[in-house]
XYZ file of C-alpha atoms in Angstrom:
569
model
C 0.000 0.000 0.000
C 1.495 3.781 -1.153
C 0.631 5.172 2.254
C 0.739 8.625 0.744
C -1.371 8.387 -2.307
C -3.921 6.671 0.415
C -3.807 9.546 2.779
C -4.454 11.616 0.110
C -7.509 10.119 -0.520
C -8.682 10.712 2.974
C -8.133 13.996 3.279
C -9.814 14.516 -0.085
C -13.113 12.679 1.159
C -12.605 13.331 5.190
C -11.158 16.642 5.107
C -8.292 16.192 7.013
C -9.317 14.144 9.979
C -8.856 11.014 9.391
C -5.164 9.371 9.016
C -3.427 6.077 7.924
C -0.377 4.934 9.794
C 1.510 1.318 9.293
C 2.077 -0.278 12.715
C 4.190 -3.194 11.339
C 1.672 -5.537 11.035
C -1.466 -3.945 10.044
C -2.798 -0.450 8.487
C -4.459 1.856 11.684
C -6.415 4.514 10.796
C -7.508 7.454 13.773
C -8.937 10.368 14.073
C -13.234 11.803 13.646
C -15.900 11.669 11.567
C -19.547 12.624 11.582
C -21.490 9.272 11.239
C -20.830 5.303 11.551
C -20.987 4.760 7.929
C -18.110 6.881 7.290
C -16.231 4.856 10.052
C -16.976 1.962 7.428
C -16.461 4.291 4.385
C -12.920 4.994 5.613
C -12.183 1.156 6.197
C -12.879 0.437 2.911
C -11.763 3.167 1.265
C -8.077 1.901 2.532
C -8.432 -1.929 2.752
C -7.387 -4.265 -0.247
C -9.120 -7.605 -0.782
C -7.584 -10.218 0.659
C -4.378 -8.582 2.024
C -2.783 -10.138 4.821
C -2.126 -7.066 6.337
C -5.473 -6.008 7.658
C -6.732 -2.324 8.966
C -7.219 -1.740 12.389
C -10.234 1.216 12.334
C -9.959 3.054 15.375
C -12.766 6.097 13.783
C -14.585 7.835 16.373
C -17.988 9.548 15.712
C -17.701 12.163 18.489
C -21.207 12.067 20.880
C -21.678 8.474 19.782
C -20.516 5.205 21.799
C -20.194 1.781 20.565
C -23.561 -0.516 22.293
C -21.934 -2.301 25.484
C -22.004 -5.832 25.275
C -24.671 -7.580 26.986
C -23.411 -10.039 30.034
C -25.071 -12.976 31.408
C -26.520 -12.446 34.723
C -25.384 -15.351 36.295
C -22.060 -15.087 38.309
C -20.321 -17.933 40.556
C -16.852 -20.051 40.483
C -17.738 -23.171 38.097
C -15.033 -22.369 35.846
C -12.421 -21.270 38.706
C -9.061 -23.314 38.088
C -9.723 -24.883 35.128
C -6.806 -25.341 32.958
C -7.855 -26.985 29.607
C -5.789 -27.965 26.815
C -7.367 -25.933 24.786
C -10.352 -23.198 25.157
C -12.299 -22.044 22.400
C -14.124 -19.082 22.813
C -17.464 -18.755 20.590
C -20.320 -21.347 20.409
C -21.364 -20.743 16.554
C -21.185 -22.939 14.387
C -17.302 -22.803 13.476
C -16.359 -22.936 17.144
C -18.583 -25.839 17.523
C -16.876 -27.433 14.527
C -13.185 -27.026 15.681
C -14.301 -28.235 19.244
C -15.725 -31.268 17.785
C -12.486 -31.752 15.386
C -10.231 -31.331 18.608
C -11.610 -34.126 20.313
C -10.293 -36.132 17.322
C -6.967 -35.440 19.862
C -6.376 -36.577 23.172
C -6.984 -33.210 24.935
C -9.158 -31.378 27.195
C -11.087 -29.128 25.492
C -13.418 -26.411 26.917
C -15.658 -24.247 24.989
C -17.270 -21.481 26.419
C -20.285 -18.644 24.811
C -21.587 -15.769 27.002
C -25.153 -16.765 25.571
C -27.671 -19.784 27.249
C -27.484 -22.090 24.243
C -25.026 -22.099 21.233
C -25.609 -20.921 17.583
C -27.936 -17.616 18.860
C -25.886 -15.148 16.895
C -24.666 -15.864 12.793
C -25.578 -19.692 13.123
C -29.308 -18.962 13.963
C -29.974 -16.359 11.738
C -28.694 -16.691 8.207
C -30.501 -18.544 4.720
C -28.772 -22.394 5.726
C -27.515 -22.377 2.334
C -24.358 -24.194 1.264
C -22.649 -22.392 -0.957
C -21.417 -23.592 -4.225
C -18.328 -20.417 -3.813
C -19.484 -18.957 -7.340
C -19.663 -15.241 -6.175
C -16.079 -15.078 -4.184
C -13.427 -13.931 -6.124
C -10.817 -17.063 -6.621
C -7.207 -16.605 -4.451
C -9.364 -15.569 -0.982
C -9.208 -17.763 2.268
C -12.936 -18.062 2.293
C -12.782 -19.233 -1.482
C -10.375 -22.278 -0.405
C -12.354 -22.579 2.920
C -16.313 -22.829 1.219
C -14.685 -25.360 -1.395
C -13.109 -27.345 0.927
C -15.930 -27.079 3.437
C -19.009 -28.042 0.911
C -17.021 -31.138 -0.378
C -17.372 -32.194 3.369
C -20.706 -31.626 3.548
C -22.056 -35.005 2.466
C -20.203 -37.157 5.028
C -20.202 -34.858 7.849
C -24.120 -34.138 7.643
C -24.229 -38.339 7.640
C -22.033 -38.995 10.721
C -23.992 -36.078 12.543
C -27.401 -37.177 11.179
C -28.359 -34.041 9.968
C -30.643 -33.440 7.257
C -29.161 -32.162 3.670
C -30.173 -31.482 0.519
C -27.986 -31.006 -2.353
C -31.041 -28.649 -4.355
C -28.535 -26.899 -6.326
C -28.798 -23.159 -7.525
C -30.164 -21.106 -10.326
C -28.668 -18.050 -11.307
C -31.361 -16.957 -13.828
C -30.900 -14.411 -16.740
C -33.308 -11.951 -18.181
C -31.721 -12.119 -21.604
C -31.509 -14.915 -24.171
C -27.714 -13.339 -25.664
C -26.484 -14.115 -22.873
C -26.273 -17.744 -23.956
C -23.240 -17.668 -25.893
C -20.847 -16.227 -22.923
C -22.303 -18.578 -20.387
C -21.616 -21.574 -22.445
C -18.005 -19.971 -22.650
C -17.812 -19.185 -18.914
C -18.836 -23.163 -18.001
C -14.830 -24.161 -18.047
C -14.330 -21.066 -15.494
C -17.127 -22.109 -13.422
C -15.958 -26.450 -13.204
C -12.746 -25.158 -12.503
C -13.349 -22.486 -9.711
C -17.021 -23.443 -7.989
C -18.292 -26.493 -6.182
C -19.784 -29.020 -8.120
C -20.420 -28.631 -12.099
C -21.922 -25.744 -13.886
C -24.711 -26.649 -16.541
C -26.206 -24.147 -18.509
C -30.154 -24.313 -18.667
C -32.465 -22.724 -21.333
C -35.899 -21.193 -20.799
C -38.182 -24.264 -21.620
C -35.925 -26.586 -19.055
C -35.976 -24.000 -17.032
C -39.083 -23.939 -16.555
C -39.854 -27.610 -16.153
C -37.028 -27.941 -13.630
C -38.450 -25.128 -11.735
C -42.337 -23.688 -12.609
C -41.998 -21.202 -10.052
C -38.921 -19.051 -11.951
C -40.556 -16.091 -12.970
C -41.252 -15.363 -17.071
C -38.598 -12.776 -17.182
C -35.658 -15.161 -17.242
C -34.566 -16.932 -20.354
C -31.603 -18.851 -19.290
C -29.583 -19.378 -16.213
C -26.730 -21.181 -14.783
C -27.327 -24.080 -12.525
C -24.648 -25.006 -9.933
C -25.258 -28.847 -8.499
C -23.037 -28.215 -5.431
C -25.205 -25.698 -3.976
C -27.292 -26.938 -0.827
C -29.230 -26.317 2.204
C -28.854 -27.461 5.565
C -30.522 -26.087 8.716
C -27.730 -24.353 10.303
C -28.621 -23.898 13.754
C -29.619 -27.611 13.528
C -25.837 -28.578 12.173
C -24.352 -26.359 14.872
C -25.927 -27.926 17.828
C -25.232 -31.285 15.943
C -21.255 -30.449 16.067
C -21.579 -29.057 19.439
C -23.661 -32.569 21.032
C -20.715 -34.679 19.096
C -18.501 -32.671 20.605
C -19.602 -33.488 24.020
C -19.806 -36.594 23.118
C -16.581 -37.018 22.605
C -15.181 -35.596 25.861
C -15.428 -31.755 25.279
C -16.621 -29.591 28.054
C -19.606 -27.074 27.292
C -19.732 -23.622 29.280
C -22.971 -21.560 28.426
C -23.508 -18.219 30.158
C -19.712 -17.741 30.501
C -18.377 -14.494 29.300
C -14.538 -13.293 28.615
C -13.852 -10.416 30.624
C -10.454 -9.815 30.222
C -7.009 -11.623 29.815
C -3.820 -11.959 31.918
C -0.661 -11.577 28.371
C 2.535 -12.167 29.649
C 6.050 -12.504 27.763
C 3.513 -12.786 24.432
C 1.363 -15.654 25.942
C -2.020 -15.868 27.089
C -1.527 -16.763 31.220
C -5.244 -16.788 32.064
C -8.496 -16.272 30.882
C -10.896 -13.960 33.433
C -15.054 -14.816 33.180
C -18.019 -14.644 35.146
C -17.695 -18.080 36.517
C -13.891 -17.808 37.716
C -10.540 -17.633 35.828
C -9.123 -20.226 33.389
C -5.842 -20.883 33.032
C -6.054 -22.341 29.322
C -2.578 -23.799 27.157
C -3.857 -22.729 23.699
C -7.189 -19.975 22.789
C -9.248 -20.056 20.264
C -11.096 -17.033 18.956
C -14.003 -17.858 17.144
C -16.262 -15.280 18.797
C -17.554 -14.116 15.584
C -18.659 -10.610 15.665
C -16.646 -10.355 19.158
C -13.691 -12.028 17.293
C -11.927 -8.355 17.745
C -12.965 -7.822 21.350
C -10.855 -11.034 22.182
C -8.386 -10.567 19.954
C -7.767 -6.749 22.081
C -7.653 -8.644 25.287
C -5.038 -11.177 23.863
C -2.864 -8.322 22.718
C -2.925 -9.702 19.285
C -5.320 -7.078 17.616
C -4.496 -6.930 14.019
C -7.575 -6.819 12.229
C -11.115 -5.314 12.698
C -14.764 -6.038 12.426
C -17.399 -4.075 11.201
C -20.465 -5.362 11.991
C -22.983 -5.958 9.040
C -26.507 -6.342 9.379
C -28.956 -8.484 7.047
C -32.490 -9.487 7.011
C -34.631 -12.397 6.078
C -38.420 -13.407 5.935
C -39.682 -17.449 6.694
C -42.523 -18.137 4.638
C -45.160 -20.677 5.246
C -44.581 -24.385 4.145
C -47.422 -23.967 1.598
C -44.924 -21.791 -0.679
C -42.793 -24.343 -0.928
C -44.598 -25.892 -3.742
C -43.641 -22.823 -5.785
C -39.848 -23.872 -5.418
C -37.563 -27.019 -5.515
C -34.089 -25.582 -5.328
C -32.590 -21.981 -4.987
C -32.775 -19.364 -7.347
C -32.292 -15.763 -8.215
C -32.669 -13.582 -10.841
C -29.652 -11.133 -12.476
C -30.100 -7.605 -12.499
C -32.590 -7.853 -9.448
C -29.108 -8.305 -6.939
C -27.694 -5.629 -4.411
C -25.184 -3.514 -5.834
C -23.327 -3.447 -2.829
C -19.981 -5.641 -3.615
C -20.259 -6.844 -0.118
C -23.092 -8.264 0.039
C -24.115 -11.683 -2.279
C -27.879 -9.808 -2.555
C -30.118 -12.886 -1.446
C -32.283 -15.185 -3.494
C -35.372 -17.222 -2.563
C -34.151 -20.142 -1.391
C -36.207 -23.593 -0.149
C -35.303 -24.885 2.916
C -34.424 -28.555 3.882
C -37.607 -28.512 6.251
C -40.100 -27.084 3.578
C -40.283 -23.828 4.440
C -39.284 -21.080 2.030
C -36.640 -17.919 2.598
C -36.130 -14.579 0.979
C -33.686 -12.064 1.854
C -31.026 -10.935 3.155
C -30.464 -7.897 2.338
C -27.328 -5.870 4.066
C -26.440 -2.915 6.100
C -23.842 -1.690 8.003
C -24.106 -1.262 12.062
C -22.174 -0.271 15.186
C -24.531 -2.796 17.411
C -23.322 -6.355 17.024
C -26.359 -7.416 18.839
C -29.190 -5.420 17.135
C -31.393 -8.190 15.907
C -34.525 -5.875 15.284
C -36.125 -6.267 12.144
C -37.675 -3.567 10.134
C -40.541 -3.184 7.941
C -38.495 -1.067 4.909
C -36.194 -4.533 4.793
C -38.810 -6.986 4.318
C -40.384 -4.884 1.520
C -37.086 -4.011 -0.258
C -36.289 -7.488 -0.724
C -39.399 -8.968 -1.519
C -39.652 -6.325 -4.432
C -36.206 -7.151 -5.269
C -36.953 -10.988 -5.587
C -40.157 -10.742 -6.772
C -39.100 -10.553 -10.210
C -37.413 -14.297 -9.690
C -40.362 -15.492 -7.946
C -43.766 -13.580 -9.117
C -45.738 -15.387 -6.781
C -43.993 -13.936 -3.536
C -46.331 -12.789 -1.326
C -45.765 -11.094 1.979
C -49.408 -13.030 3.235
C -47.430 -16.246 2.935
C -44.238 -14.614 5.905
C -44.755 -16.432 9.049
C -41.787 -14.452 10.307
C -38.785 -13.043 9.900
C -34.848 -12.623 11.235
C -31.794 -10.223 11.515
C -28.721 -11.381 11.905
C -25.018 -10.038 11.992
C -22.283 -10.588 9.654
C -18.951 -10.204 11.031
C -17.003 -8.881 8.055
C -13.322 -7.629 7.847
C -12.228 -4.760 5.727
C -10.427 -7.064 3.231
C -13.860 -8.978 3.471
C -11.679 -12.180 4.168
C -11.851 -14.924 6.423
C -8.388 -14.553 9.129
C -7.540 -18.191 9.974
C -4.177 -18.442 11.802
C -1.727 -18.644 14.742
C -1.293 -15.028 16.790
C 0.999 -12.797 14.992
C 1.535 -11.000 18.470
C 0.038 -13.159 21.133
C 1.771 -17.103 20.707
C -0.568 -19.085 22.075
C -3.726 -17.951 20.131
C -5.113 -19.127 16.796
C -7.899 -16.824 15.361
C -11.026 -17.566 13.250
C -12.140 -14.250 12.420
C -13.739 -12.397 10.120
C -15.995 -15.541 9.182
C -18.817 -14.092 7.146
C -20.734 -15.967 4.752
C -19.889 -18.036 3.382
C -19.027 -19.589 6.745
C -21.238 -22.166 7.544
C -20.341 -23.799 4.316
C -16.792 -23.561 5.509
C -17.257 -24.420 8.639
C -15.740 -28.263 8.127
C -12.934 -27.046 6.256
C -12.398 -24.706 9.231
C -12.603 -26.674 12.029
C -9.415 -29.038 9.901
C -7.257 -26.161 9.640
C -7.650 -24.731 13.286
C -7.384 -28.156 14.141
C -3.693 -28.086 12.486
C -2.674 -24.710 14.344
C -3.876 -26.062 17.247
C -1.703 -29.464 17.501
C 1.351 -27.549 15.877
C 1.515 -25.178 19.046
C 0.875 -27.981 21.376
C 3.503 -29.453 19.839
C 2.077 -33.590 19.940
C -0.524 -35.186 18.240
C -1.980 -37.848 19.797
C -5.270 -39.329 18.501
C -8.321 -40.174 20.454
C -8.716 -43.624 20.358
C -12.248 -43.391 21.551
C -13.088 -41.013 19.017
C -16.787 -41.682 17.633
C -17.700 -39.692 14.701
C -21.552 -41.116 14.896
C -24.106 -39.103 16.529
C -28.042 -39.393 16.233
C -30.288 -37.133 16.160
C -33.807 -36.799 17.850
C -36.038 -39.491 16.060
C -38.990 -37.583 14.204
C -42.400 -39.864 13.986
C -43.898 -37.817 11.078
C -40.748 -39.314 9.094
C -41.758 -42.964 9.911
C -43.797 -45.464 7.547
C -46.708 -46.057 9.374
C -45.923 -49.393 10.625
C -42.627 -47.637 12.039
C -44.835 -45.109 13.984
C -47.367 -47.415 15.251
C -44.317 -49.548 16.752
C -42.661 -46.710 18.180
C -46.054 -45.568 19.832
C -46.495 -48.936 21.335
C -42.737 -49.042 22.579
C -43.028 -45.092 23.809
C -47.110 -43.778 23.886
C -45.012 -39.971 24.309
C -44.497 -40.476 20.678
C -48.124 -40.459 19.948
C -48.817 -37.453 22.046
C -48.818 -34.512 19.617
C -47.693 -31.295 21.035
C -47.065 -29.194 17.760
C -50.025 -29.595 15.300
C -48.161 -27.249 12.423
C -44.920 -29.371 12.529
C -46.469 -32.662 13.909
C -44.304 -32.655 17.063
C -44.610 -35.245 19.367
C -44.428 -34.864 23.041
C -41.670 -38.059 23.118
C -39.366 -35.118 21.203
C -39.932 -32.409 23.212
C -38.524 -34.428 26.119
C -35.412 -35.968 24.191
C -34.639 -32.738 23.344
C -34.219 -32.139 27.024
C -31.882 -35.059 27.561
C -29.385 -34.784 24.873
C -25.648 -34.259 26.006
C -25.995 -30.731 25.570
C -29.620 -30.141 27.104
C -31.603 -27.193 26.932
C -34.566 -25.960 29.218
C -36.175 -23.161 27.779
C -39.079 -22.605 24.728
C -36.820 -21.564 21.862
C -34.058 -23.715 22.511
C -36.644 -27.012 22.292
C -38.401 -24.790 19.067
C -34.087 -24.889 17.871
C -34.192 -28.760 18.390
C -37.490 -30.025 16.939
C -39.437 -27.468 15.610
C -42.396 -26.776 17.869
C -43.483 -22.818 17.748
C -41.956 -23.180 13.754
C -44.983 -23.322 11.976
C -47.931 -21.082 10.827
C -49.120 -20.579 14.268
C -45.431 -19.461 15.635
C -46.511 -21.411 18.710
C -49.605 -19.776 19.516
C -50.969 -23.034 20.254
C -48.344 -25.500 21.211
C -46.496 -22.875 23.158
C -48.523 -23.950 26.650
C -47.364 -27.154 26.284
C -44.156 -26.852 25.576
C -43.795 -24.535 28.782
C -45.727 -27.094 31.333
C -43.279 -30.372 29.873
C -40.530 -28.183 30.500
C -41.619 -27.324 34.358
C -42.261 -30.901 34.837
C -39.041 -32.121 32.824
C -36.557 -29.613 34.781
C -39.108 -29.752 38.201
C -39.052 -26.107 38.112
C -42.266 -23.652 39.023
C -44.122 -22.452 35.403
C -43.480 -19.065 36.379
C -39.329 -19.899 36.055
C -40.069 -21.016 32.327
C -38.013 -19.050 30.080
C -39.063 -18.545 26.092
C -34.582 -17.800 26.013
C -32.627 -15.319 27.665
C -32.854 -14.671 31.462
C -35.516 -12.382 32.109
C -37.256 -13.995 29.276
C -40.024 -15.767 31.784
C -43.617 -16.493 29.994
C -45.691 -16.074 32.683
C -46.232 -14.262 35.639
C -48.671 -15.326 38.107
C -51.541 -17.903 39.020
C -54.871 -16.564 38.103
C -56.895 -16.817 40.996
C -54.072 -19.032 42.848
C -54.654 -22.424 40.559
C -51.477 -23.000 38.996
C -53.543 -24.107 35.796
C -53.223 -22.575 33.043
C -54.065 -25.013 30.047
């Protein structure tokens, strides 16, 4: 970078105020603006894609403060003393991944997440859809990472038991010329994407998928794209995990860390201090925070905001794969503009859309994002209708400047490997990811000793509506909770809702069961299973129904007993 011809730049655009300087080992830039979108502005402005040598932002907006992070409430000594081979900080669904990898190694692993269940940030709230890499430009981390990752996808979504679909992707075209250059771009596409490239004319098109609206003519299909539920993978790596000797810590937040001679001596939370041999960061949108506290800041986040709508399970019949139309995408070049996209449970998804944001934990949704998108993708899809959303979802993106993933050792800090800046396409990486920290890892340890008891196998939560009749009626007979339905919209059984509470990473409150089988995720959004749900959990955890949380603490359903009868069904 000409540090000159860059600061030039800035003082054209910012007046004067804000500056460049190299530190060594990344590109910090200081000094005022008037608004958080400049902050970003300037980031970009200076950042190349892909560099190694990242910017560190360090913008103010005088009069206005970045959101504090929220804690958990809960406070005691659990933790206190523990000195694990290995902690990994961040229960998404990459730190899930590379905890579940680790215990491929005989070590002790601990993974910790401030919230009360894993995958409530990224891994909850994005489209599930693996990526077949098409849109990333070829010689990026993330490229290597979502190839490597959705190759895995077959045989780690079998040894976890989780459901995927290989639907593959449209990329639909309004214009019949372009049929010549995509026939010439196929060779690109089988050498740089996932899976093979076919092109498809309109009349195939359209008997592959009805649904595509009349405007396109011709369109790429990609046969490696997928879809996978991704909070349902993440607490699939995170069970495994557990199963295979890792240690879970919900509720536990970093507070600050002991560096000492360039080492990590001890890790400070809200349930005592941890004295930990090697950290991982894979705190996603936090990945900075942590990295600040290790003394090994060389990079920055800057959090970016998208949106998506859920519609009901009767749209599905409208789609069979994923698709989007060309010329109807964001012109942002950081954002892959969205596309309607069928779920593997039968729902259907539109969105996101993107926007930058100081809060990393501003999931609000607004009405101007649901309608932007569904007018953008309603020229794919002309039977989108916004009577068919059941709801809808923000989440965060945690993006770097160089809009890269950062997957390596500590360039200041020894005993740290990073997995930052893991944007989409992460989840579809997140296989690939979990190998490669799992390298770093047993390179600083120095040994690599395999776990003999190892078990790659785990199985999910059996699902009665997926039996053959005969399979149901013996399962009833064997287990009558299996015949008890609790969820009319998704046919969930009460024989679910309770295995959901006894898996090796339990959970106790409404949305973490809705997370694990799907009651409260149909039409209804749990108007009427909701009850239910809340007394088997009382009775399940033998707490009061007034203690029944729908997530977060503070998050109780009810409270009080009409009349003094603790009835309320």
């Amino acid at each position: 970078m000409n540090i000159k011809k860059v600061q030039k730049r800035l003082d054209i655009r910012f007046g004067g105020n804000v500056h460049i300087a190299d530190t060594g080992y990344s590109f910090r830039l200081t000094g005022t603006v008037d608004t958080w979108n400049q902050v970003v502005e300037a980031g970009l402005m200076c950042a190349k894609s892909g560099s190694k040598k990242h910017i560190v932002n360090d913008i103010t907006v005088p009069g206005l403060e970045k959101p504090c992070v929220i804690q958990p409430k809960i406070s005691d000594a659990a933790l206190e003393g523990r000195r694990p081979d290995v902690l990994v900080i961040g229960g998404g669904v990459v730190g899930c991944a590379i905890a579940r990898e680790l215990t491929k190694e005989k070590m002790e692993i601990l993974l910790i997440d401030k919230e009360y269940d894993v995958a409530l940030h990224a891994s909850s709230r994005n489209d599930g859809m693996v990526h077949p890499g098409i849109d990333i430009r070829p010689g990026l981390l993330k490229k290597k990472m979502n190839n490597l990752g959705n190759a895995l996808y077959d045989k780690v979504c079998k040894e976890l038991d989780v459901p995927f679909v290989r639907s593959g992707q449209f990329l639909c075209f309004k214009k019949i010329s372009y049929l010549p250059l995509l026939i010439l771009t196929i060779p690109y596409w089988n050498l740089t994407a996932a899976g093979k490239a076919h092109v498809i004319t309109g009349k195939t098109l359209r008997r592959l998928e009805p649904g595509i609206s009349p405007e396109a003519k011709c369109a790429l299909y990609f046969d490696g794209a997928g879809t996978v539920c991704p909070y349902g993978l993440t607490i699939a790596f995170a069970e495994n995990a557990v199963d295979n000797g890792a240690e879970i810590a919900l509720n536990t937040a970093v507070s600050k860390m002991e560096v000492k001679d360039g080492r990590i001596k001890s890790v400070s939370t809200n349930r005592g201090t941890i004295y930990p041999k090697i950290v991982v960061n894979a705190a996603g949108v936090f990945a900075e925070d942590i990295a600040q506290m290790a003394g090994d800041r060389f990079f920055s986040i800057h959090p970016r905001k998208g949106t998506n709508a859920i519609l009901d399970k009767k749209a599905r019949r409208h789609i069979k794969t994923i698709y989007t139309l060309m010329g109807t995408q964001s012109k942002s070049g950081h954002t892959k503009g969205g596309g309607i996209v069928g779920t593997v449970d039968g729902n259907v998804l539109v969105g996101p859309d993107a926007a930058e944001t100081i809060e990393k934990e501003d999931f609000a949704t607004h009405k101007e994002s649901i309608e932007s998108t569904f007018e953008k993708h309603s020229h794919a899809g002309q039977w989108l209708t916004t009577g068919d959303i059941i709801t809808y979802f923000t989440g965060i993106r945690a993006a770097t400047y160089e809009e890269d993933f950062i997957i390596e050792k500590g360039r200041l800090t020894d005993n740290i490997v990073h997995a930052a800046g893991i944007q989409s396409p992460g989840l579809t990486a997140a296989p690939a990811i979990g190998l490669q920290v799992e390298s770093l890892v047993t390179e600083l340890l120095g040994e690599k000793n395999k776990n003999p008891k190892f078990n790659p196998i785990r199985k999910a939560i059996i699902r009665p509506k997926e039996l053959t009749d005969e399979e149901r009626a013996n399962l009833i007979k064997e287990n009558p909770d299996y015949g008890q339905i609790v969820c009319r919209c998704e046919e969930v059984s009460k024989g679910e809702v309770l295995d959901a509470m006894r898996r090796s990473l339990p959970c106790d409150t409404v949305d973490g069961i809705k997370r694990r089988v799907r009651p409260g995720m149909g039409r209804c959004q749990g108007s009427f299973c909701g009850q239910q749900v809340i007394r088997l959990i009382a009775e399940e955890k033998q707490i009061p129904l007034m203690q029944v949380r729908k997530g977060y603490p503070g998050s109780e359903i009810l409270f009080g007993e009409k009349g003094g009868s603790r009835e309320f069904l």
